[in-house]
């Protein structure tokens, strides 16, 4: 039953986040509220670094969690096909909660351009840290790099809890602050989306991470 509800919810949310189906502001707000209530509070489903590393090490759970596998595949493949990122735009409960809070709070905080530029490097650096630690065989909890497990466990560790509260709090003043300045999973999905004809900063980071992973793998160094 859980897989059925997840497949139905994720499929509908992605459809409503794609092209002509995106709808007006009221429809987007309705989908965001549903994302928080259904995807976050009820199903507690989010993809993240802990999931990626765990599957890379232990295998993909085709039989035990097929709907989650399909959701993850869609989140990764749809940006390649259409350039958009419907998972972050429609399915992710944390992103939806940020959008809703930003609309409810009347105050706004605009970061200076230089600060905004440097803060946008943080998600990519977090991706680099996760890749290096995973290749080195670190056995810690990679889900701790993000606040997403709070949606399913409702407080299980200090760091994700702090990220959850701080990310939503700041996002009430700065639109989708956590998405832009702190989310490594969103950064991975952004690698795949968009229409880029020239080499970009993200391409450089991806190439460096691949080279580092290869070097660490064949060096025999372990965490």
Short mmCIF file of C-alpha atoms in Angstrom, two decimals:
data_model
loop_
_atom_site.label_atom_id
_atom_site.label_comp_id
_atom_site.label_asym_id
_atom_site.label_seq_id
_atom_site.Cartn_x
_atom_site.Cartn_y
_atom_site.Cartn_z
CA UNK A 1 0.00 0.00 0.00
CA UNK A 2 2.83 2.41 0.82
CA UNK A 3 4.40 1.88 -2.61
CA UNK A 4 1.04 2.39 -4.30
CA UNK A 5 0.38 5.68 -2.54
CA UNK A 6 3.94 6.87 -3.16
CA UNK A 7 3.79 6.05 -6.87
CA UNK A 8 0.40 7.77 -7.24
CA UNK A 9 1.45 10.87 -5.31
CA UNK A 10 4.88 11.27 -6.93
CA UNK A 11 3.49 10.68 -10.41
CA UNK A 12 0.79 13.31 -9.97
CA UNK A 13 3.18 15.85 -8.44
CA UNK A 14 5.74 15.42 -11.21
CA UNK A 15 3.07 15.68 -13.87
CA UNK A 16 1.85 18.95 -12.35
CA UNK A 17 5.44 20.23 -12.30
CA UNK A 18 6.07 19.60 -15.98
CA UNK A 19 5.58 22.02 -18.86
CA UNK A 20 2.01 23.09 -19.60
CA UNK A 21 0.75 21.22 -16.53
CA UNK A 22 2.48 23.62 -14.16
CA UNK A 23 -0.73 25.62 -13.70
CA UNK A 24 -1.34 28.92 -11.94
CA UNK A 25 -0.41 30.13 -8.50
CA UNK A 26 -3.41 28.52 -6.78
CA UNK A 27 -2.65 25.12 -8.25
CA UNK A 28 1.03 25.41 -7.32
CA UNK A 29 0.09 26.35 -3.75
CA UNK A 30 -2.29 23.39 -3.53
CA UNK A 31 0.42 21.02 -4.75
CA UNK A 32 2.90 22.45 -2.26
CA UNK A 33 0.48 21.98 0.63
CA UNK A 34 -0.15 18.40 -0.53
CA UNK A 35 3.59 17.83 -0.79
CA UNK A 36 4.06 18.80 2.86
CA UNK A 37 1.06 16.85 4.15
CA UNK A 38 1.22 13.77 1.90
CA UNK A 39 4.83 13.45 0.81
CA UNK A 40 6.37 14.78 4.00
CA UNK A 41 4.20 14.15 7.06
CA UNK A 42 2.28 11.08 5.88
CA UNK A 43 4.62 9.16 3.57
CA UNK A 44 7.87 10.68 4.83
CA UNK A 45 9.55 10.17 1.46
CA UNK A 46 12.60 12.10 0.28
CA UNK A 47 15.67 11.21 -1.70
CA UNK A 48 19.04 12.23 -0.33
CA UNK A 49 22.71 11.49 0.15
CA UNK A 50 22.14 8.67 2.63
CA UNK A 51 19.92 6.92 0.10
CA UNK A 52 22.40 7.34 -2.77
CA UNK A 53 25.40 6.10 -0.80
CA UNK A 54 23.45 3.23 0.76
CA UNK A 55 22.22 2.01 -2.63
CA UNK A 56 25.66 2.35 -4.16
CA UNK A 57 27.10 0.13 -1.43
CA UNK A 58 24.33 -2.36 -0.79
CA UNK A 59 22.36 -2.45 -4.03
CA UNK A 60 19.11 -0.91 -5.27
CA UNK A 61 15.99 -2.20 -3.41
CA UNK A 62 13.95 -3.09 -6.49
CA UNK A 63 11.78 -5.57 -4.58
CA UNK A 64 11.46 -3.97 -1.17
CA UNK A 65 10.90 -0.34 -2.25
CA UNK A 66 10.06 -0.27 -5.98
CA UNK A 67 8.13 3.01 -5.86
CA UNK A 68 11.04 4.79 -4.17
CA UNK A 69 13.39 3.43 -6.83
CA UNK A 70 11.09 4.71 -9.59
CA UNK A 71 10.82 8.11 -7.91
CA UNK A 72 14.59 8.38 -7.66
CA UNK A 73 15.03 7.33 -11.29
CA UNK A 74 12.47 9.90 -12.42
CA UNK A 75 14.10 12.63 -10.35
CA UNK A 76 17.44 11.91 -12.04
CA UNK A 77 16.24 11.27 -15.60
CA UNK A 78 13.58 13.94 -16.14
CA UNK A 79 16.04 16.85 -15.87
CA UNK A 80 18.12 15.18 -18.59
CA UNK A 81 15.08 14.88 -20.85
CA UNK A 82 13.40 18.24 -20.37
CA UNK A 83 15.89 20.43 -18.55
CA UNK A 84 13.51 20.98 -15.62
CA UNK A 85 13.74 19.55 -12.12
CA UNK A 86 10.18 18.49 -11.17
CA UNK A 87 11.31 16.64 -8.04
CA UNK A 88 12.67 19.76 -6.35
CA UNK A 89 9.91 21.95 -7.78
CA UNK A 90 6.92 19.79 -6.84
CA UNK A 91 7.67 16.58 -4.95
CA UNK A 92 10.19 17.59 -2.27
CA UNK A 93 8.31 18.40 0.99
CA UNK A 94 11.19 20.51 2.30
CA UNK A 95 11.17 22.72 -0.80
CA UNK A 96 7.39 23.05 -0.64
CA UNK A 97 7.53 24.04 3.04
CA UNK A 98 10.11 26.73 2.23
CA UNK A 99 7.89 28.21 -0.48
CA UNK A 100 4.84 28.26 1.78
CA UNK A 101 6.71 29.90 4.67
CA UNK A 102 8.13 32.55 2.37
CA UNK A 103 4.61 33.52 1.30
CA UNK A 104 3.32 33.67 4.86
CA UNK A 105 6.06 35.89 6.29
CA UNK A 106 5.85 39.56 5.19
CA UNK A 107 9.52 40.40 5.79
CA UNK A 108 12.21 39.92 3.14
CA UNK A 109 15.98 39.69 3.36
CA UNK A 110 18.10 40.24 0.24
CA UNK A 111 21.67 39.00 0.43
CA UNK A 112 24.43 41.08 -1.18
CA UNK A 113 25.53 39.67 -4.52
CA UNK A 114 29.00 38.67 -3.36
CA UNK A 115 27.67 36.77 -0.34
CA UNK A 116 25.05 35.07 -2.50
CA UNK A 117 27.77 34.01 -4.95
CA UNK A 118 29.96 32.39 -2.32
CA UNK A 119 27.11 30.73 -0.43
CA UNK A 120 26.02 28.98 -3.63
CA UNK A 121 29.27 27.00 -3.51
CA UNK A 122 28.22 25.26 -0.28
CA UNK A 123 25.95 22.57 -1.84
CA UNK A 124 28.66 21.59 -4.32
CA UNK A 125 31.25 21.38 -1.55
CA UNK A 126 28.91 19.17 0.46
CA UNK A 127 28.56 16.88 -2.56
CA UNK A 128 32.35 16.72 -2.73
CA UNK A 129 32.61 15.82 0.97
CA UNK A 130 30.00 13.06 0.59
CA UNK A 131 31.73 11.61 -2.49
CA UNK A 132 35.16 11.59 -0.84
CA UNK A 133 33.88 10.04 2.40
CA UNK A 134 31.84 7.44 0.52
CA UNK A 135 34.79 6.42 -1.65
CA UNK A 136 37.02 6.21 1.44
CA UNK A 137 34.52 3.84 3.05
CA UNK A 138 33.34 6.07 5.88
CA UNK A 139 30.63 4.21 7.82
CA UNK A 140 28.91 7.22 9.33
CA UNK A 141 25.36 8.37 8.63
CA UNK A 142 25.33 10.26 5.34
CA UNK A 143 21.71 11.27 5.97
CA UNK A 144 23.13 13.60 8.61
CA UNK A 145 24.32 15.95 5.88
CA UNK A 146 20.70 16.91 5.21
CA UNK A 147 17.51 17.53 7.26
CA UNK A 148 15.29 15.24 5.20
CA UNK A 149 15.03 12.28 7.57
CA UNK A 150 13.31 14.55 10.09
CA UNK A 151 10.22 14.33 7.88
CA UNK A 152 10.01 10.57 8.38
CA UNK A 153 11.54 10.16 11.87
CA UNK A 154 10.49 13.51 13.42
CA UNK A 155 13.74 14.18 15.20
CA UNK A 156 16.33 11.47 15.40
CA UNK A 157 19.63 13.36 15.46
CA UNK A 158 20.88 16.81 16.44
CA UNK A 159 22.51 17.96 13.19
CA UNK A 160 19.59 17.13 10.84
CA UNK A 161 17.22 18.68 13.37
CA UNK A 162 19.22 21.91 13.46
CA UNK A 163 19.39 21.96 9.65
CA UNK A 164 15.63 21.39 9.47
CA UNK A 165 14.75 24.25 11.81
CA UNK A 166 17.41 26.69 10.55
CA UNK A 167 16.76 25.94 6.88
CA UNK A 168 13.03 26.54 7.16
CA UNK A 169 13.53 29.58 9.38
CA UNK A 170 15.90 31.35 7.00
CA UNK A 171 13.76 30.36 4.01
CA UNK A 172 10.91 32.35 5.49
CA UNK A 173 12.99 35.48 4.76
CA UNK A 174 15.04 34.35 1.74
CA UNK A 175 13.21 32.32 -0.95
CA UNK A 176 14.26 28.65 -0.83
CA UNK A 177 17.41 29.52 1.09
CA UNK A 178 18.23 25.92 1.96
CA UNK A 179 17.73 24.78 -1.64
CA UNK A 180 20.13 27.43 -2.94
CA UNK A 181 22.74 27.45 -0.17
CA UNK A 182 22.68 24.09 1.56
CA UNK A 183 21.16 21.16 -0.36
CA UNK A 184 23.66 18.68 -1.88
CA UNK A 185 20.90 16.51 -3.37
CA UNK A 186 19.39 19.50 -5.13
CA UNK A 187 22.84 20.36 -6.45
CA UNK A 188 23.21 16.86 -7.88
CA UNK A 189 19.87 17.18 -9.67
CA UNK A 190 20.84 20.64 -10.93
CA UNK A 191 23.92 19.05 -12.49
CA UNK A 192 21.55 17.14 -14.76
CA UNK A 193 19.12 19.90 -15.70
CA UNK A 194 19.17 23.10 -17.69
CA UNK A 195 20.28 23.86 -21.22
CA UNK A 196 24.00 24.50 -21.08
CA UNK A 197 25.88 24.80 -24.34
CA UNK A 198 29.19 25.80 -22.71
CA UNK A 199 31.35 24.35 -19.96
CA UNK A 200 30.16 25.59 -16.56
CA UNK A 201 31.29 25.63 -12.92
CA UNK A 202 29.14 22.56 -12.24
CA UNK A 203 30.85 20.66 -15.05
CA UNK A 204 34.23 21.50 -13.53
CA UNK A 205 33.12 20.31 -10.09
CA UNK A 206 31.69 17.09 -11.54
CA UNK A 207 34.93 16.37 -13.43
CA UNK A 208 37.02 17.01 -10.31
CA UNK A 209 34.81 14.69 -8.24
CA UNK A 210 35.08 11.89 -10.79
CA UNK A 211 38.86 12.27 -10.89
CA UNK A 212 39.06 12.32 -7.08
CA UNK A 213 36.86 9.24 -6.78
CA UNK A 214 39.01 7.32 -9.25
CA UNK A 215 42.23 8.37 -7.54
CA UNK A 216 40.97 7.46 -4.06
CA UNK A 217 39.52 4.16 -5.24
CA UNK A 218 42.77 2.93 -6.74
CA UNK A 219 44.99 4.40 -4.03
CA UNK A 220 43.69 2.00 -1.39
CA UNK A 221 43.22 4.78 1.17
CA UNK A 222 40.39 4.18 3.65
CA UNK A 223 38.54 6.29 6.18
#
